[in-house]
Short mmCIF file of C-alpha atoms in Angstrom, two decimals:
data_model
loop_
_atom_site.label_atom_id
_atom_site.label_comp_id
_atom_site.label_asym_id
_atom_site.label_seq_id
_atom_site.Cartn_x
_atom_site.Cartn_y
_atom_site.Cartn_z
CA PHE A 1 0.03 -0.01 -0.03
CA VAL A 2 1.11 3.59 -0.60
CA ALA A 3 -1.73 5.19 1.32
CA GLY A 4 -0.47 6.99 4.45
CA MET A 5 3.17 7.06 3.30
CA GLU A 6 3.30 10.65 2.03
CA GLN A 7 5.44 11.76 5.00
CA VAL A 8 7.74 8.66 4.99
CA THR A 9 11.45 9.22 4.27
CA LEU A 10 13.84 6.79 2.72
CA GLY A 11 17.44 6.33 3.95
CA THR A 12 19.38 9.47 4.62
CA ASP A 13 17.16 11.69 2.46
CA GLU A 14 15.14 13.93 4.78
CA ARG A 15 12.66 14.82 2.19
CA PRO A 16 9.35 12.81 2.47
CA LEU A 17 8.03 10.73 -0.39
CA GLY A 18 5.37 13.44 -0.88
CA ALA A 19 8.08 15.92 -1.85
CA TRP A 20 9.11 13.63 -4.72
CA PHE A 21 5.71 12.38 -5.87
CA GLY A 22 3.20 14.88 -4.66
CA ARG A 23 0.11 14.32 -2.54
CA PHE A 24 -0.84 10.69 -1.86
CA SER A 25 -4.58 10.24 -2.24
CA PRO A 26 -6.56 8.77 -0.55
CA PRO A 27 -4.65 9.19 2.72
CA THR A 28 -6.01 5.89 4.02
CA VAL A 29 -7.35 2.67 2.50
CA ARG A 30 -10.12 0.70 4.15
CA MET A 31 -10.53 -2.95 3.38
CA ILE A 32 -13.88 -4.53 2.50
CA PRO A 33 -13.89 -8.08 3.95
CA LEU A 34 -15.01 -10.70 1.43
CA ILE A 35 -16.61 -13.76 3.10
CA GLU A 36 -17.15 -16.80 0.87
CA ASP A 37 -16.51 -20.07 2.71
CA ARG A 38 -18.87 -21.92 5.00
CA GLU A 39 -16.69 -21.61 8.12
CA HIS A 40 -16.45 -17.84 8.00
CA LEU A 41 -20.01 -17.13 6.70
CA LEU A 42 -21.33 -18.99 9.78
CA ALA A 43 -19.10 -16.84 11.96
CA ALA A 44 -19.20 -13.59 9.93
CA ASP A 45 -19.68 -11.56 13.09
CA ASP A 46 -16.57 -12.96 14.70
CA LEU A 47 -14.51 -12.16 11.65
CA VAL A 48 -15.77 -8.57 11.37
CA ARG A 49 -15.59 -8.04 15.10
CA GLU A 50 -11.87 -8.88 14.99
CA TYR A 51 -11.44 -6.42 12.06
CA LEU A 52 -13.18 -3.65 14.06
CA ARG A 53 -10.95 -4.10 17.12
CA GLY A 54 -8.91 -1.05 17.76
CA LYS A 55 -10.61 1.01 14.99
CA GLU A 56 -12.98 3.94 15.34
CA LEU A 57 -15.40 3.61 12.47
CA GLU A 58 -18.85 4.91 11.93
CA HIS A 59 -19.64 2.45 9.20
CA MET A 60 -18.10 -0.29 7.05
CA ARG A 61 -18.90 -2.58 4.20
CA VAL A 62 -18.81 -6.37 4.22
CA PHE A 63 -19.08 -8.43 1.04
CA ILE A 64 -21.07 -11.61 1.23
CA ALA A 65 -20.27 -13.93 -1.59
CA ARG A 66 -23.16 -15.80 -3.24
CA SER A 67 -21.72 -17.56 -6.31
CA ASP A 68 -18.78 -19.31 -4.84
CA PRO A 69 -20.73 -20.75 -1.83
CA ALA A 70 -23.30 -22.07 -4.33
CA LEU A 71 -20.56 -23.71 -6.43
CA ASN A 72 -18.94 -25.26 -3.38
CA TYR A 73 -21.95 -26.12 -1.22
CA GLY A 74 -25.05 -26.03 -3.48
CA TYR A 75 -27.91 -23.61 -4.13
CA LEU A 76 -29.98 -23.98 -0.96
CA SER A 77 -26.84 -24.11 1.19
CA ALA A 78 -25.62 -20.77 -0.32
CA VAL A 79 -28.94 -19.13 0.50
CA LEU A 80 -28.87 -20.40 4.13
CA LEU A 81 -25.20 -19.36 4.58
CA ALA A 82 -25.92 -15.84 3.28
CA LEU A 83 -28.93 -15.51 5.55
CA VAL A 84 -27.09 -16.68 8.67
CA ALA A 85 -24.19 -14.31 7.88
CA LEU A 86 -26.46 -11.34 7.37
CA GLU A 87 -28.42 -11.94 10.60
CA ARG A 88 -25.15 -12.26 12.54
CA LEU A 89 -23.86 -9.00 11.01
CA ASP A 90 -27.08 -7.22 11.93
CA ALA A 91 -26.60 -8.33 15.59
CA LEU A 92 -22.94 -7.16 15.50
CA GLU A 93 -24.06 -3.80 14.13
CA GLN A 94 -26.29 -3.36 17.16
CA GLU A 95 -23.57 -4.52 19.50
CA ALA A 96 -20.73 -2.39 18.13
CA GLY A 97 -22.59 0.71 17.13
CA VAL A 98 -21.01 0.59 13.75
CA ALA A 99 -23.28 0.67 10.69
CA ILE A 100 -22.47 -2.45 8.65
CA HIS A 101 -23.49 -1.96 4.98
CA SER A 102 -23.56 -5.44 3.49
CA VAL A 103 -22.78 -6.09 -0.13
CA ILE A 104 -23.97 -9.30 -1.79
CA GLY A 105 -22.63 -10.62 -5.09
CA VAL A 106 -25.52 -11.97 -7.14
CA GLY A 107 -25.97 -13.18 -10.69
CA SER A 108 -29.21 -13.50 -12.65
CA VAL A 109 -29.33 -17.30 -12.48
CA PRO A 110 -31.12 -18.50 -9.28
CA PHE A 111 -28.13 -20.65 -8.43
CA ARG A 112 -26.02 -17.49 -8.12
CA GLY A 113 -28.64 -15.23 -6.41
CA GLY A 114 -31.41 -14.82 -9.03
CA LEU A 115 -31.27 -10.99 -9.47
CA ALA A 116 -32.86 -9.99 -12.80
CA PRO A 117 -34.99 -6.90 -13.58
CA ARG A 118 -38.23 -8.90 -13.07
CA THR A 119 -37.05 -10.48 -9.77
CA VAL A 120 -35.84 -7.40 -7.92
CA ASP A 121 -38.72 -7.47 -5.49
CA ARG A 122 -38.10 -11.20 -4.75
CA VAL A 123 -34.43 -10.62 -4.10
CA LEU A 124 -35.04 -7.65 -1.91
CA ALA A 125 -37.52 -9.71 0.17
CA THR A 126 -34.92 -12.42 0.62
CA TYR A 127 -32.02 -10.08 1.52
CA PRO A 128 -33.77 -6.98 3.02
CA SER A 129 -30.73 -5.96 5.13
CA VAL A 130 -28.39 -5.74 2.23
CA GLN A 131 -27.20 -2.23 1.26
CA THR A 132 -25.60 -2.99 -2.14
CA PHE A 133 -26.40 -5.67 -4.83
CA THR A 134 -23.85 -6.23 -7.54
CA ILE A 135 -25.25 -5.78 -11.04
CA GLN A 136 -23.80 -8.29 -13.44
CA SER A 137 -23.82 -8.30 -17.20
CA ALA A 138 -26.93 -10.47 -17.71
CA PHE A 139 -29.03 -7.99 -15.73
CA LYS A 140 -27.76 -5.08 -17.93
CA TYR A 141 -27.54 -6.50 -21.35
CA ASP A 142 -30.06 -9.42 -21.61
CA HIS A 143 -33.26 -7.47 -20.89
CA PRO A 144 -35.06 -4.48 -22.42
CA PRO A 145 -33.51 -1.15 -21.34
CA ASP A 146 -36.80 0.09 -19.74
CA ALA A 147 -36.97 -3.08 -17.58
CA VAL A 148 -33.29 -2.62 -16.52
CA ARG A 149 -33.89 1.02 -15.57
CA ASP A 150 -36.95 0.10 -13.55
CA GLY A 151 -35.09 -2.70 -11.79
CA ILE A 152 -32.19 -0.38 -10.92
CA ALA A 153 -34.58 2.31 -9.67
CA LYS A 154 -36.15 -0.25 -7.22
CA LEU A 155 -32.72 -1.19 -5.90
CA LEU A 156 -31.66 2.40 -5.44
CA THR A 157 -34.85 3.41 -3.55
CA HIS A 158 -34.82 0.34 -1.30
CA ASP A 159 -34.41 1.16 2.40
CA ARG A 160 -32.32 -1.28 4.28
CA GLN A 161 -34.37 -3.36 6.78
CA SER A 162 -33.86 -6.06 9.30
CA PRO A 163 -32.71 -9.36 7.87
CA LEU A 164 -34.88 -12.47 7.66
CA ALA A 165 -35.05 -14.26 10.94
CA ILE A 166 -33.51 -17.70 10.72
CA ASP A 167 -33.19 -20.62 13.15
CA GLU A 168 -29.44 -20.90 12.95
CA GLY A 169 -29.33 -24.25 14.71
CA ARG A 170 -31.76 -25.81 12.25
CA ALA A 171 -30.06 -24.21 9.32
CA THR A 172 -26.69 -25.54 10.42
CA ARG A 173 -27.98 -29.09 10.81
CA LEU A 174 -29.75 -28.93 7.48
CA LEU A 175 -26.50 -27.70 5.85
CA ASP A 176 -24.59 -30.78 6.86
CA GLY A 177 -26.87 -33.07 4.77
CA LEU A 178 -27.30 -30.67 1.90
CA VAL A 179 -23.59 -30.04 1.46
CA ALA A 180 -22.68 -33.73 1.65
CA ARG A 181 -25.25 -34.71 -0.89
CA TYR A 182 -24.47 -31.85 -3.28
CA GLN A 183 -20.78 -32.56 -3.25
CA ALA A 184 -21.36 -36.31 -3.84
CA GLU A 185 -23.50 -35.50 -6.89
CA VAL A 186 -21.10 -32.94 -8.24
CA GLN A 187 -18.23 -35.46 -8.12
CA GLU A 188 -20.31 -37.70 -10.35
CA LEU A 189 -21.17 -34.88 -12.72
CA ALA A 190 -17.64 -33.34 -12.92
CA PRO A 191 -16.41 -35.13 -16.08
CA LEU A 192 -19.55 -34.17 -18.02
CA VAL A 193 -19.47 -30.53 -16.74
CA ASN A 194 -15.82 -30.13 -17.65
CA SER A 195 -16.33 -31.52 -21.17
CA VAL A 196 -19.07 -28.97 -21.93
CA ALA A 197 -17.48 -26.03 -20.05
CA ARG A 198 -14.66 -25.98 -22.59
CA ALA A 199 -17.21 -24.72 -25.19
CA VAL A 200 -18.72 -22.06 -22.90
CA PRO A 201 -17.67 -18.59 -24.28
CA ARG A 202 -15.45 -16.69 -21.88
CA ARG A 203 -17.02 -13.46 -20.73
CA ARG A 204 -14.25 -12.41 -18.32
CA LEU A 205 -10.78 -13.64 -17.27
CA ARG A 206 -10.51 -14.56 -13.62
CA LYS A 207 -7.67 -15.90 -11.51
CA LEU A 208 -8.74 -19.21 -9.87
CA HIS A 209 -9.04 -19.59 -6.15
CA VAL A 210 -7.18 -22.70 -4.86
CA GLY A 211 -8.47 -24.89 -2.09
CA LEU A 212 -12.27 -24.52 -2.52
CA PHE A 213 -14.38 -27.36 -3.77
CA GLY A 214 -14.84 -25.82 -7.16
CA TYR A 215 -11.27 -24.88 -7.77
CA ASN A 216 -8.92 -27.86 -8.06
CA ARG A 217 -9.48 -29.27 -4.64
CA ALA A 218 -7.04 -32.14 -4.66
CA SER A 219 -8.53 -33.87 -1.65
CA ALA A 220 -11.82 -34.40 -3.45
CA GLY A 221 -10.19 -35.39 -6.65
CA VAL A 222 -12.43 -33.00 -8.53
CA SER A 223 -11.67 -29.95 -10.53
CA LEU A 224 -14.53 -27.74 -11.79
CA PRO A 225 -14.85 -24.49 -13.75
CA ARG A 226 -15.92 -21.27 -12.10
CA ALA A 227 -19.52 -20.64 -11.32
CA ILE A 228 -20.57 -19.08 -14.61
CA PRO A 229 -19.32 -21.89 -16.92
CA PHE A 230 -20.48 -24.45 -14.32
CA CYS A 231 -24.06 -23.11 -14.53
CA ALA A 232 -23.92 -22.61 -18.28
CA SER A 233 -22.75 -26.19 -18.84
CA LEU A 234 -25.49 -27.75 -16.77
CA TYR A 235 -28.28 -25.54 -18.11
CA SER A 236 -27.13 -26.34 -21.58
CA LEU A 237 -27.48 -29.98 -20.81
CA GLY A 238 -31.03 -29.53 -19.53
CA LEU A 239 -30.06 -29.85 -15.86
CA PRO A 240 -30.57 -26.77 -13.72
CA PRO A 241 -27.85 -26.79 -11.04
CA GLU A 242 -30.34 -25.68 -8.39
CA VAL A 243 -31.74 -29.20 -8.17
CA ILE A 244 -28.40 -30.88 -7.38
CA GLY A 245 -28.47 -32.28 -3.83
CA LEU A 246 -32.18 -31.74 -3.14
CA ALA A 247 -32.65 -35.44 -2.39
CA ALA A 248 -31.25 -34.60 1.07
CA LEU A 249 -34.44 -32.60 1.84
CA THR A 250 -37.19 -34.14 4.00
CA ASP A 251 -40.75 -32.89 3.79
CA ALA A 252 -40.25 -31.20 7.17
CA ASP A 253 -37.08 -29.53 5.92
CA TRP A 254 -38.95 -28.13 2.88
CA SER A 255 -41.85 -26.87 4.99
CA TRP A 256 -39.45 -25.01 7.23
CA LEU A 257 -37.51 -23.59 4.28
CA ARG A 258 -40.70 -22.34 2.53
CA ALA A 259 -41.83 -20.67 5.76
CA THR A 260 -38.40 -19.10 6.43
CA VAL A 261 -37.51 -18.07 2.90
CA PRO A 262 -40.76 -17.68 0.92
CA SER A 263 -38.86 -16.83 -2.32
CA LEU A 264 -37.33 -20.23 -2.64
CA GLU A 265 -40.29 -21.96 -4.24
CA SER A 266 -40.73 -19.44 -7.06
CA GLU A 267 -36.91 -19.28 -7.59
CA LEU A 268 -36.72 -23.07 -7.86
CA ALA A 269 -39.69 -23.02 -10.23
CA ASP A 270 -37.88 -20.50 -12.50
CA ALA A 271 -34.90 -22.77 -12.64
CA MET A 272 -36.90 -25.91 -13.35
CA ARG A 273 -38.47 -24.41 -16.45
CA TYR A 274 -35.28 -25.44 -18.18
CA LEU A 275 -35.22 -29.04 -16.87
CA ASP A 276 -35.44 -31.53 -19.74
CA ARG A 277 -37.51 -34.19 -18.05
CA ASP A 278 -37.02 -36.62 -20.89
CA GLY A 279 -33.27 -36.42 -20.57
CA ILE A 280 -32.97 -37.71 -16.97
CA ALA A 281 -31.99 -41.22 -17.83
CA TRP A 282 -28.52 -40.31 -18.92
CA LEU A 283 -27.64 -38.75 -15.62
CA PRO A 284 -25.95 -40.48 -12.60
CA PRO A 285 -28.34 -42.22 -10.21
CA LEU A 286 -27.76 -39.78 -7.32
CA VAL A 287 -28.61 -36.81 -9.55
CA ARG A 288 -31.71 -38.50 -10.90
CA GLU A 289 -32.96 -38.88 -7.26
CA SER A 290 -32.50 -35.12 -6.69
CA ILE A 291 -34.33 -34.31 -9.86
CA GLU A 292 -37.28 -36.39 -8.86
CA ARG A 293 -37.23 -34.78 -5.39
CA ALA A 294 -37.26 -31.40 -6.94
CA ARG A 295 -40.18 -32.35 -9.13
CA SER A 296 -42.07 -33.49 -6.04
CA LEU A 297 -41.49 -30.14 -4.30
CA VAL A 298 -42.30 -27.73 -7.18
CA ASP A 299 -44.96 -28.29 -9.83
CA VAL A 300 -43.71 -26.72 -13.05
CA ARG A 301 -45.75 -27.14 -16.22
CA ASP A 302 -44.58 -24.11 -18.17
CA THR A 303 -41.34 -25.49 -19.49
CA ASP A 304 -39.35 -23.81 -22.32
CA THR A 305 -39.71 -26.19 -25.29
CA GLU A 306 -37.30 -24.24 -27.55
CA HIS A 307 -34.59 -24.39 -24.90
CA ARG A 308 -35.32 -28.14 -24.45
CA GLU A 309 -34.64 -28.82 -28.11
CA ILE A 310 -31.29 -27.05 -27.91
CA THR A 311 -30.23 -28.97 -24.82
CA ARG A 312 -30.99 -32.21 -26.56
CA GLU A 313 -28.67 -31.18 -29.42
CA VAL A 314 -25.99 -30.22 -26.93
CA ARG A 315 -26.23 -33.63 -25.34
CA ARG A 316 -26.01 -35.29 -28.74
CA VAL A 317 -22.86 -33.34 -29.62
CA ALA A 318 -21.36 -33.90 -26.15
CA ALA A 319 -21.78 -37.62 -26.48
CA SER A 320 -20.27 -37.74 -29.93
CA SER A 321 -17.37 -35.41 -29.08
CA GLY A 322 -17.64 -34.12 -32.56
CA ALA A 323 -19.02 -30.76 -33.66
CA PRO A 324 -18.47 -27.59 -31.67
CA MET A 325 -21.35 -26.66 -29.37
CA THR A 326 -20.55 -23.06 -28.47
CA GLU A 327 -23.27 -21.65 -30.75
CA LEU A 328 -25.83 -23.94 -29.13
CA ILE A 329 -24.78 -22.84 -25.68
CA VAL A 330 -25.10 -19.21 -26.66
CA ARG A 331 -28.56 -19.74 -28.24
CA ALA A 332 -29.81 -21.48 -25.07
CA ALA A 333 -28.39 -18.66 -22.94
CA ALA A 334 -30.21 -16.05 -24.99
CA LEU A 335 -33.52 -17.80 -24.25
CA ARG A 336 -32.81 -17.89 -20.50
CA HIS A 337 -31.49 -14.31 -20.46
CA PHE A 338 -28.28 -15.36 -18.74
CA LEU A 339 -25.24 -17.48 -19.66
CA GLY A 340 -24.58 -18.86 -16.21
#
């Protein structure tokens, strides 16, 4: 960092660095903690409390990841982790007297947060205590300009409220089963996902994290692409990633989830519009069980038939390892209004 070093001298030269280079601006740099793994999301208040120690701040920002937790732990787990983190941060705000303005990183696909112009109200109802929602490219460029402007206006005029109340003990117990089941299914899907992900067009260059489930975790023996090509690959195959791991849910679990997070049912229904029900047989048995469980939880009749035809062609090409499939993936993404 160069912030705060304007008056520093080097060696025997009595002139400060500012005399050589001019004014250093800003004079200080404040870090925004980014929390993205299960351990620290469940203890977000402890992490931020430690950061606040010895500082006199009136406010601060904390970034809650949404895509990486979904990739590592599954769709429902990512929702629960974010809600627990936000409730803990709200309690810390009252305790410390420091305004904590949470930021959440959300994409348009439900798996990564489900923020699109038409779903702004739903996302605000799920994360009412969040101050800032990231706006990603699908929101801006895959919808009519007027719809985008209206969505942005709603976000800008939203007043931060208390977070959703969540039974943390029950959420934590549910996480254990959901995460284990999701990761078991993803290990079976990894070869297929990786084969299709190579054809997903790159929208941005990102340096990989190392050590998380999705990024070359050697202990699991599985390497996956980042969240966007992961979602794009599965949607292009007719398998919404939101359904992976849902076989771990009991009826009681689902009743509690629906009561706690009312938006989940409609969000899952949005995802399942792109499920190719006739393409289930080619999937691993564990994944088929989760698909059937998802179908028992949400009744979706309005499926996208044009998207389904494209996914069948993608599967045919993937099985033959012949013709390129990038154009097919892009066509399917255009119908969904997001790549991944």
